[in-house]
mmCIF file of C-alpha atoms in Angstrom:
data_model
loop_
_atom_site.group_PDB
_atom_site.id
_atom_site.type_symbol
_atom_site.label_atom_id
_atom_site.label_comp_id
_atom_site.label_asym_id
_atom_site.label_seq_id
_atom_site.Cartn_x
_atom_site.Cartn_y
_atom_site.Cartn_z
ATOM 1 C CA ALA A 351 57.563 142.680 49.591
ATOM 2 C CA LYS A 352 56.674 144.575 52.439
ATOM 3 C CA GLU A 353 57.176 141.677 54.891
ATOM 4 C CA MET A 354 60.937 141.676 53.582
ATOM 5 C CA MET A 355 61.217 145.281 53.068
ATOM 6 C CA ALA A 356 60.542 145.531 56.911
ATOM 7 C CA LYS A 357 63.844 143.069 57.669
ATOM 8 C CA PRO A 358 66.369 143.721 55.078
ATOM 9 C CA VAL A 359 69.673 141.278 55.068
ATOM 10 C CA PRO A 360 73.052 142.953 55.813
ATOM 11 C CA VAL A 361 74.838 143.900 52.675
ATOM 12 C CA LYS A 362 76.220 146.501 51.010
ATOM 13 C CA ILE A 363 75.458 147.616 47.207
ATOM 14 C CA GLU A 364 76.840 149.782 45.151
ATOM 15 C CA ASN A 365 75.965 150.843 41.439
ATOM 16 C CA MET A 366 79.573 149.531 39.468
ATOM 17 C CA GLY A 367 79.838 153.138 37.360
ATOM 18 C CA ASP A 368 80.287 154.478 34.178
ATOM 19 C CA LEU A 369 83.194 152.613 33.465
ATOM 20 C CA ILE A 370 81.230 148.985 33.492
ATOM 21 C CA ASN A 371 77.213 150.683 32.849
ATOM 22 C CA SER A 372 75.633 152.650 30.436
ATOM 23 C CA GLU A 373 72.614 154.334 29.327
ATOM 24 C CA TYR A 374 71.723 151.423 27.092
ATOM 25 C CA ASP A 375 70.927 147.868 29.332
ATOM 26 C CA ASP A 376 73.538 145.898 31.367
ATOM 27 C CA LYS A 377 73.134 142.649 32.688
ATOM 28 C CA GLY A 378 74.674 139.290 33.247
ATOM 29 C CA PRO A 379 77.919 139.508 34.889
ATOM 30 C CA SER A 380 80.273 137.001 35.492
ATOM 31 C CA ILE A 381 83.274 137.278 37.327
ATOM 32 C CA THR A 382 86.420 134.879 36.961
ATOM 33 C CA ALA A 383 87.827 132.706 40.186
ATOM 34 C CA ASP A 384 90.903 134.925 40.851
ATOM 35 C CA GLY A 385 88.412 137.805 41.129
ATOM 36 C CA LYS A 386 90.360 140.004 37.984
ATOM 37 C CA MET A 387 87.829 139.543 34.561
ATOM 38 C CA LEU A 388 84.785 140.472 34.673
ATOM 39 C CA ILE A 389 82.140 139.836 31.446
ATOM 40 C CA PHE A 390 78.654 140.805 31.140
ATOM 41 C CA ASN A 391 76.163 142.048 28.094
ATOM 42 C CA SER A 392 75.415 145.090 27.225
ATOM 43 C CA ARG A 393 72.992 146.889 23.949
ATOM 44 C CA ARG A 394 74.883 149.903 24.024
ATOM 45 C CA PRO A 395 76.116 149.981 20.278
ATOM 46 C CA GLY A 396 79.055 147.671 19.592
ATOM 47 C CA LYS A 397 79.779 145.382 17.143
ATOM 48 C CA SER A 398 77.021 145.839 15.344
ATOM 49 C CA THR A 399 75.484 149.295 15.121
ATOM 50 C CA ALA A 400 72.041 147.834 13.534
ATOM 51 C CA LEU A 401 69.000 148.009 15.339
ATOM 52 C CA ASP A 402 66.728 145.087 16.005
ATOM 53 C CA MET A 403 63.318 145.136 13.619
ATOM 54 C CA ASP A 404 62.438 142.348 13.916
ATOM 55 C CA GLY A 405 62.533 142.176 18.242
ATOM 56 C CA ASP A 406 62.455 145.506 20.307
ATOM 57 C CA LYS A 407 63.895 148.139 17.859
ATOM 58 C CA LYS A 408 67.099 148.113 20.186
ATOM 59 C CA TYR A 409 70.627 147.819 19.222
ATOM 60 C CA PHE A 410 71.915 143.911 19.156
ATOM 61 C CA GLU A 411 73.560 142.484 22.441
ATOM 62 C CA ASP A 412 77.331 142.348 22.611
ATOM 63 C CA ILE A 413 79.289 140.642 24.730
ATOM 64 C CA TYR A 414 82.025 143.300 27.010
ATOM 65 C CA VAL A 415 85.435 142.886 29.750
ATOM 66 C CA SER A 416 86.459 144.978 32.021
ATOM 67 C CA HIS A 417 89.898 143.775 34.263
ATOM 68 C CA TRP A 418 90.669 144.490 38.042
ATOM 69 C CA ASP A 419 93.552 146.958 38.070
ATOM 70 C CA SER A 420 95.041 146.008 41.451
ATOM 71 C CA ILE A 421 97.203 149.252 41.060
ATOM 72 C CA ASN A 422 94.100 151.706 41.019
ATOM 73 C CA LYS A 423 91.922 148.943 42.772
ATOM 74 C CA SER A 424 89.232 149.999 40.213
ATOM 75 C CA TRP A 425 87.629 148.277 36.757
ATOM 76 C CA THR A 426 88.846 149.256 33.362
ATOM 77 C CA ALA A 427 86.235 150.821 31.293
ATOM 78 C CA ALA A 428 84.286 148.409 29.446
ATOM 79 C CA GLU A 429 85.486 147.197 26.300
ATOM 80 C CA LEU A 430 84.174 144.305 22.809
ATOM 81 C CA ILE A 431 85.252 141.466 24.421
ATOM 82 C CA PRO A 432 88.750 140.637 22.285
ATOM 83 C CA GLY A 433 88.364 137.175 19.343
ATOM 84 C CA ALA A 434 85.980 136.051 17.394
ATOM 85 C CA VAL A 435 82.898 136.083 19.666
ATOM 86 C CA ASN A 436 80.428 138.845 18.581
ATOM 87 C CA THR A 437 78.537 139.493 15.464
ATOM 88 C CA GLU A 438 75.666 141.282 13.792
ATOM 89 C CA GLY A 439 73.027 139.338 15.685
ATOM 90 C CA HIS A 440 72.243 138.785 19.572
ATOM 91 C CA ASP A 441 75.371 137.021 21.592
ATOM 92 C CA ALA A 442 75.179 137.318 25.187
ATOM 93 C CA CYS A 443 78.027 135.294 27.832
ATOM 94 C CA THR A 444 76.050 133.706 30.388
ATOM 95 C CA SER A 445 78.952 132.332 32.653
ATOM 96 C CA ILE A 446 82.632 131.917 32.332
ATOM 97 C CA SER A 447 84.021 128.306 33.888
ATOM 98 C CA PRO A 448 86.250 128.232 36.936
ATOM 99 C CA ASP A 449 89.317 128.891 35.208
ATOM 100 C CA GLY A 450 88.288 131.684 33.173
ATOM 101 C CA LYS A 451 89.070 129.870 29.913
ATOM 102 C CA GLN A 452 85.727 129.167 28.694
ATOM 103 C CA ILE A 453 82.726 130.976 28.249
ATOM 104 C CA PHE A 454 79.377 129.785 28.071
ATOM 105 C CA ILE A 455 77.409 132.247 25.078
ATOM 106 C CA TYR A 456 73.814 132.684 24.118
ATOM 107 C CA LYS A 457 73.181 133.597 20.549
ATOM 108 C CA ASN A 458 70.945 134.602 18.191
ATOM 109 C CA ASP A 459 72.219 134.979 14.631
ATOM 110 C CA ILE A 460 69.727 137.281 12.205
ATOM 111 C CA ASP A 461 70.168 134.899 9.859
ATOM 112 C CA GLY A 462 72.279 131.919 10.795
ATOM 113 C CA GLU A 463 71.993 128.463 12.510
ATOM 114 C CA SER A 464 71.257 129.721 15.617
ATOM 115 C CA ARG A 465 68.192 131.688 15.145
ATOM 116 C CA GLY A 466 65.345 131.604 17.719
ATOM 117 C CA GLY A 467 68.532 131.343 19.896
ATOM 118 C CA ASP A 468 70.941 128.362 20.804
ATOM 119 C CA ILE A 469 73.868 127.895 23.743
ATOM 120 C CA TYR A 470 77.879 128.201 22.100
ATOM 121 C CA PHE A 471 80.930 127.821 24.038
ATOM 122 C CA SER A 472 83.994 129.575 23.128
ATOM 123 C CA ARG A 473 88.044 129.076 24.454
ATOM 124 C CA LEU A 474 90.201 131.757 25.300
ATOM 125 C CA GLY A 475 93.163 131.349 22.856
ATOM 126 C CA SER A 476 96.870 131.266 23.850
ATOM 127 C CA SER A 477 96.675 134.923 22.026
ATOM 128 C CA GLY A 478 94.401 136.111 24.810
ATOM 129 C CA LYS A 479 91.648 136.199 22.412
ATOM 130 C CA TRP A 480 88.384 134.242 22.566
ATOM 131 C CA GLY A 481 87.974 131.643 19.379
ATOM 132 C CA ALA A 482 85.030 131.464 17.320
ATOM 133 C CA PRO A 483 81.413 130.218 19.273
ATOM 134 C CA GLN A 484 80.947 126.213 18.595
ATOM 135 C CA SER A 485 77.302 125.312 19.132
ATOM 136 C CA MET A 486 76.242 122.947 22.056
ATOM 137 C CA GLY A 487 74.375 120.941 19.712
ATOM 138 C CA LYS A 488 72.248 118.114 20.597
ATOM 139 C CA PRO A 489 70.189 117.141 22.877
ATOM 140 C CA ILE A 490 71.418 120.559 24.571
ATOM 141 C CA ASN A 491 69.897 122.878 21.654
ATOM 142 C CA THR A 492 66.620 122.043 19.963
ATOM 143 C CA THR A 493 64.553 124.203 17.712
ATOM 144 C CA TYR A 494 63.243 125.962 20.558
ATOM 145 C CA TRP A 495 64.593 128.481 22.765
ATOM 146 C CA GLU A 496 67.932 127.670 25.033
ATOM 147 C CA GLY A 497 69.278 130.309 26.990
ATOM 148 C CA GLY A 498 71.499 130.811 29.428
ATOM 149 C CA ALA A 499 74.440 127.812 30.407
ATOM 150 C CA CYS A 500 77.153 127.065 33.450
ATOM 151 C CA ILE A 501 79.062 124.158 33.903
ATOM 152 C CA SER A 502 79.827 122.470 37.676
ATOM 153 C CA PRO A 503 83.405 122.805 38.732
ATOM 154 C CA ASP A 504 84.601 119.656 37.793
ATOM 155 C CA GLY A 505 82.952 119.582 34.095
ATOM 156 C CA LYS A 506 80.624 116.657 34.378
ATOM 157 C CA THR A 507 77.305 118.517 34.682
ATOM 158 C CA LEU A 508 75.732 121.146 32.507
ATOM 159 C CA TYR A 509 73.112 123.689 33.221
ATOM 160 C CA PHE A 510 70.547 125.273 31.125
ATOM 161 C CA VAL A 511 67.352 127.195 30.759
ATOM 162 C CA SER A 512 65.140 125.909 27.571
ATOM 163 C CA GLU A 513 61.750 126.635 26.401
ATOM 164 C CA ARG A 514 61.669 123.144 25.245
ATOM 165 C CA PRO A 515 57.694 121.253 25.546
ATOM 166 C CA GLY A 516 56.994 118.767 28.611
ATOM 167 C CA GLY A 517 58.707 121.739 31.304
ATOM 168 C CA ILE A 518 56.763 122.746 34.106
ATOM 169 C CA GLY A 519 56.428 126.774 33.259
ATOM 170 C CA HIS A 520 57.610 128.772 30.249
ATOM 171 C CA SER A 521 61.198 128.876 30.334
ATOM 172 C CA ASP A 522 62.711 125.947 32.925
ATOM 173 C CA ILE A 523 66.518 124.681 34.549
ATOM 174 C CA TYR A 524 68.121 121.589 32.816
ATOM 175 C CA MET A 525 71.078 119.792 34.346
ATOM 176 C CA VAL A 526 72.719 117.440 31.705
ATOM 177 C CA ASN A 527 75.592 115.086 32.269
ATOM 178 C CA ARG A 528 78.656 114.370 30.158
ATOM 179 C CA LYS A 529 79.067 111.582 28.701
ATOM 180 C CA SER A 530 82.516 112.045 27.119
ATOM 181 C CA ARG A 531 84.544 115.202 25.811
ATOM 182 C CA THR A 532 81.396 116.103 23.009
ATOM 183 C CA GLU A 533 78.772 113.836 24.192
ATOM 184 C CA TRP A 534 75.885 114.417 26.465
ATOM 185 C CA ASP A 535 73.424 112.714 28.594
ATOM 186 C CA VAL A 536 69.586 113.229 28.293
ATOM 187 C CA PRO A 537 68.459 116.606 29.972
ATOM 188 C CA VAL A 538 66.263 116.376 32.544
ATOM 189 C CA ASN A 539 64.027 119.131 34.110
ATOM 190 C CA LEU A 540 64.780 120.000 37.518
ATOM 191 C CA GLY A 541 61.554 119.902 38.877
ATOM 192 C CA ASP A 542 58.695 121.561 40.297
ATOM 193 C CA VAL A 543 60.559 122.689 43.651
ATOM 194 C CA VAL A 544 63.302 124.393 41.399
ATOM 195 C CA ASN A 545 60.882 125.739 37.992
ATOM 196 C CA THR A 546 57.617 126.816 38.491
ATOM 197 C CA PRO A 547 54.789 128.167 35.932
ATOM 198 C CA GLU A 548 56.861 131.495 35.615
ATOM 199 C CA ASP A 549 59.849 131.835 33.611
ATOM 200 C CA GLU A 550 63.201 130.743 35.384
ATOM 201 C CA GLY A 551 66.318 131.881 34.045
ATOM 202 C CA GLY A 552 69.586 133.510 34.895
ATOM 203 C CA ILE A 553 71.536 130.613 36.770
ATOM 204 C CA PHE A 554 74.676 130.392 38.528
ATOM 205 C CA LEU A 555 76.245 127.500 39.904
ATOM 206 C CA ALA A 556 78.469 128.332 43.553
ATOM 207 C CA PRO A 557 82.167 126.872 43.865
ATOM 208 C CA ASP A 558 80.708 124.418 46.007
ATOM 209 C CA GLY A 559 79.589 122.981 43.353
ATOM 210 C CA LYS A 560 75.787 122.123 45.078
ATOM 211 C CA THR A 561 74.014 125.813 45.763
ATOM 212 C CA LEU A 562 72.362 127.095 42.290
ATOM 213 C CA PHE A 563 71.189 130.858 42.221
ATOM 214 C CA PHE A 564 68.390 131.457 39.721
ATOM 215 C CA SER A 565 65.857 134.415 38.918
ATOM 216 C CA SER A 566 62.825 133.366 39.047
ATOM 217 C CA LYS A 567 58.902 135.755 38.733
ATOM 218 C CA GLY A 568 57.666 132.661 40.842
ATOM 219 C CA HIS A 569 58.146 131.624 44.457
ATOM 220 C CA ASN A 570 57.596 133.757 46.776
ATOM 221 C CA SER A 571 59.024 136.961 44.585
ATOM 222 C CA MET A 572 59.037 140.735 45.609
ATOM 223 C CA GLY A 573 57.716 141.439 42.003
ATOM 224 C CA GLY A 574 59.370 141.076 38.883
ATOM 225 C CA TYR A 575 62.179 139.017 38.361
ATOM 226 C CA ASP A 576 63.901 137.550 41.979
ATOM 227 C CA ILE A 577 67.274 136.370 42.493
ATOM 228 C CA PHE A 578 66.756 132.867 44.757
ATOM 229 C CA LYS A 579 69.205 129.646 45.705
ATOM 230 C CA THR A 580 68.584 126.024 46.039
ATOM 231 C CA VAL A 581 70.624 123.334 46.948
ATOM 232 C CA PHE A 582 71.489 120.183 45.732
ATOM 233 C CA GLU A 583 71.523 117.232 48.547
ATOM 234 C CA LYS A 584 70.955 113.728 48.849
ATOM 235 C CA GLY A 585 69.577 113.325 45.539
ATOM 236 C CA LYS A 586 67.532 116.420 45.306
ATOM 237 C CA TRP A 587 66.841 120.247 45.459
ATOM 238 C CA SER A 588 66.080 122.188 48.853
ATOM 239 C CA THR A 589 63.182 124.555 48.338
ATOM 240 C CA PRO A 590 64.069 127.732 47.123
ATOM 241 C CA LEU A 591 65.095 130.353 49.295
ATOM 242 C CA ASN A 592 64.662 134.624 48.408
ATOM 243 C CA LEU A 593 67.955 136.155 48.728
ATOM 244 C CA GLY A 594 65.978 139.325 50.440
ATOM 245 C CA TYR A 595 65.974 142.892 50.312
ATOM 246 C CA PRO A 596 67.866 144.857 49.571
ATOM 247 C CA ILE A 597 69.073 142.264 47.109
ATOM 248 C CA ASN A 598 65.807 141.927 45.437
ATOM 249 C CA THR A 599 63.404 144.437 45.088
ATOM 250 C CA ILE A 600 59.589 145.402 43.269
ATOM 251 C CA TYR A 601 61.744 145.547 39.609
ATOM 252 C CA ASN A 602 63.286 142.607 37.869
ATOM 253 C CA ASP A 603 67.446 141.737 39.697
ATOM 254 C CA VAL A 604 68.810 138.577 37.765
ATOM 255 C CA SER A 605 72.260 136.899 36.563
ATOM 256 C CA PHE A 606 73.424 136.471 40.366
ATOM 257 C CA THR A 607 77.360 135.282 40.629
ATOM 258 C CA ILE A 608 79.314 135.379 43.086
ATOM 259 C CA SER A 609 83.518 135.220 44.087
ATOM 260 C CA ILE A 610 84.900 132.368 45.045
ATOM 261 C CA ASP A 611 85.507 133.585 48.661
ATOM 262 C CA ALA A 612 81.379 134.216 48.875
ATOM 263 C CA GLN A 613 82.818 137.919 50.039
ATOM 264 C CA THR A 614 81.378 139.832 46.791
ATOM 265 C CA GLY A 615 78.531 139.453 44.400
ATOM 266 C CA TYR A 616 77.258 141.040 41.001
ATOM 267 C CA PHE A 617 73.924 141.115 39.693
ATOM 268 C CA SER A 618 71.835 143.228 37.095
ATOM 269 C CA SER A 619 68.823 145.274 38.141
ATOM 270 C CA ASP A 620 66.663 147.537 36.529
ATOM 271 C CA ARG A 621 65.858 149.114 40.289
ATOM 272 C CA LYS A 622 65.590 153.270 40.219
ATOM 273 C CA GLY A 623 68.642 155.371 40.273
ATOM 274 C CA GLY A 624 70.577 153.345 38.059
ATOM 275 C CA LEU A 625 72.230 154.875 34.740
ATOM 276 C CA GLY A 626 70.442 153.307 32.002
ATOM 277 C CA GLU A 627 67.928 150.576 31.920
ATOM 278 C CA ARG A 628 69.423 147.781 33.551
ATOM 279 C CA ASP A 629 72.384 148.139 35.408
ATOM 280 C CA ILE A 630 75.001 145.796 37.086
ATOM 281 C CA TYR A 631 75.865 146.016 40.357
ATOM 282 C CA LYS A 632 78.392 145.144 43.277
ATOM 283 C CA VAL A 633 77.034 143.605 46.748
ATOM 284 C CA ASP A 634 79.018 143.490 49.755
ATOM 285 C CA LEU A 635 78.082 139.633 51.448
ATOM 286 C CA SER A 636 80.811 139.787 54.100
ATOM 287 C CA ASN A 637 78.127 139.800 56.698
ATOM 288 C CA TYR A 638 75.454 137.751 54.630
ATOM 289 C CA PRO A 639 76.958 133.841 54.400
ATOM 290 C CA VAL A 640 74.576 133.094 50.986
ATOM 291 C CA LEU A 641 76.491 129.751 51.065
ATOM 292 C CA GLU A 642 75.096 128.628 54.675
ATOM 293 C CA ARG A 643 72.229 126.776 54.008
ATOM 294 C CA ASP A 644 69.523 129.643 56.167
ATOM 295 C CA MET A 645 71.818 132.524 55.032
ATOM 296 C CA LYS A 646 71.631 133.453 58.866
ATOM 297 C CA PRO A 647 73.567 137.013 58.529
ATOM 298 C CA LYS A 648 76.189 137.331 60.844
ATOM 299 C CA VAL A 649 76.125 139.519 63.916
ATOM 300 C CA VAL A 650 77.579 143.029 63.371
ATOM 301 C CA ASN A 651 78.090 145.497 66.341
ATOM 302 C CA ASN A 652 77.554 148.580 64.491
ATOM 303 C CA GLY A 653 74.158 147.215 62.738
ATOM 304 C CA PRO A 654 74.083 146.086 59.035
ATOM 305 C CA VAL A 655 74.934 148.612 56.645
ATOM 306 C CA MET A 656 73.378 149.004 53.913
ATOM 307 C CA ALA A 657 73.387 151.525 50.614
ATOM 308 C CA ILE A 658 71.091 150.942 47.181
#
């Protein structure tokens, strides 16, 4: 942490403010390729006003949406995502497809079929409402906990997080190739270059189809969860690189996602100075090329500009 804080990366970070964030836990941002729709998860009182008495006694998680107002140059006030997505249990969007028409969802029903945690998907209907979530089924879901999922730009490979036996740590990242429209091959663990004995999660595959951002308590973490990137080239994953300070801190920094031009990133953090438990932050990446192999900062005449 001392090493990274002594060499901050040239980014500007800002809290997304009270139109998005609340005094509750706000996390897991996903943005459409056109940059006009932001979907995230919150544990504010929403679809369900009950508390998770079997868990942490906080409100159940729901999925929210905000739209970019191009006239006022700001995000609209967040509201529950329209359609049949949110339930009385835990519902969380873990990614949105590049075309903005499909979202992957983590569900944990109170008494339903996804008890324990499974991955679902929902499609955007012509009415502008999201359809009832459908389970990804076997072999992606198991009787163990399955969390976040994201899909490659060509729709042929799914990446997801699972606590199934046989992994390297508690929760590991897996990939699985599509066999047909409804069938998937056998999931493969990404291996010990990416996965550690600690927890991995918060995955996002960049628009280039080969750069995977993820969060981990392992590797060279500054403390808690940090955001890392690994690149799939010549049949193998590269050694994960820490995105550096002040994107990462000694607090928990997770669920990093970037715009299609790689100029803007979004992530969630429980760092000090937020509005609630975790908040969603926006990061200006215009001088920090995160998709380049070494992420070498661009030279800025006036020096790096930073704000936390």
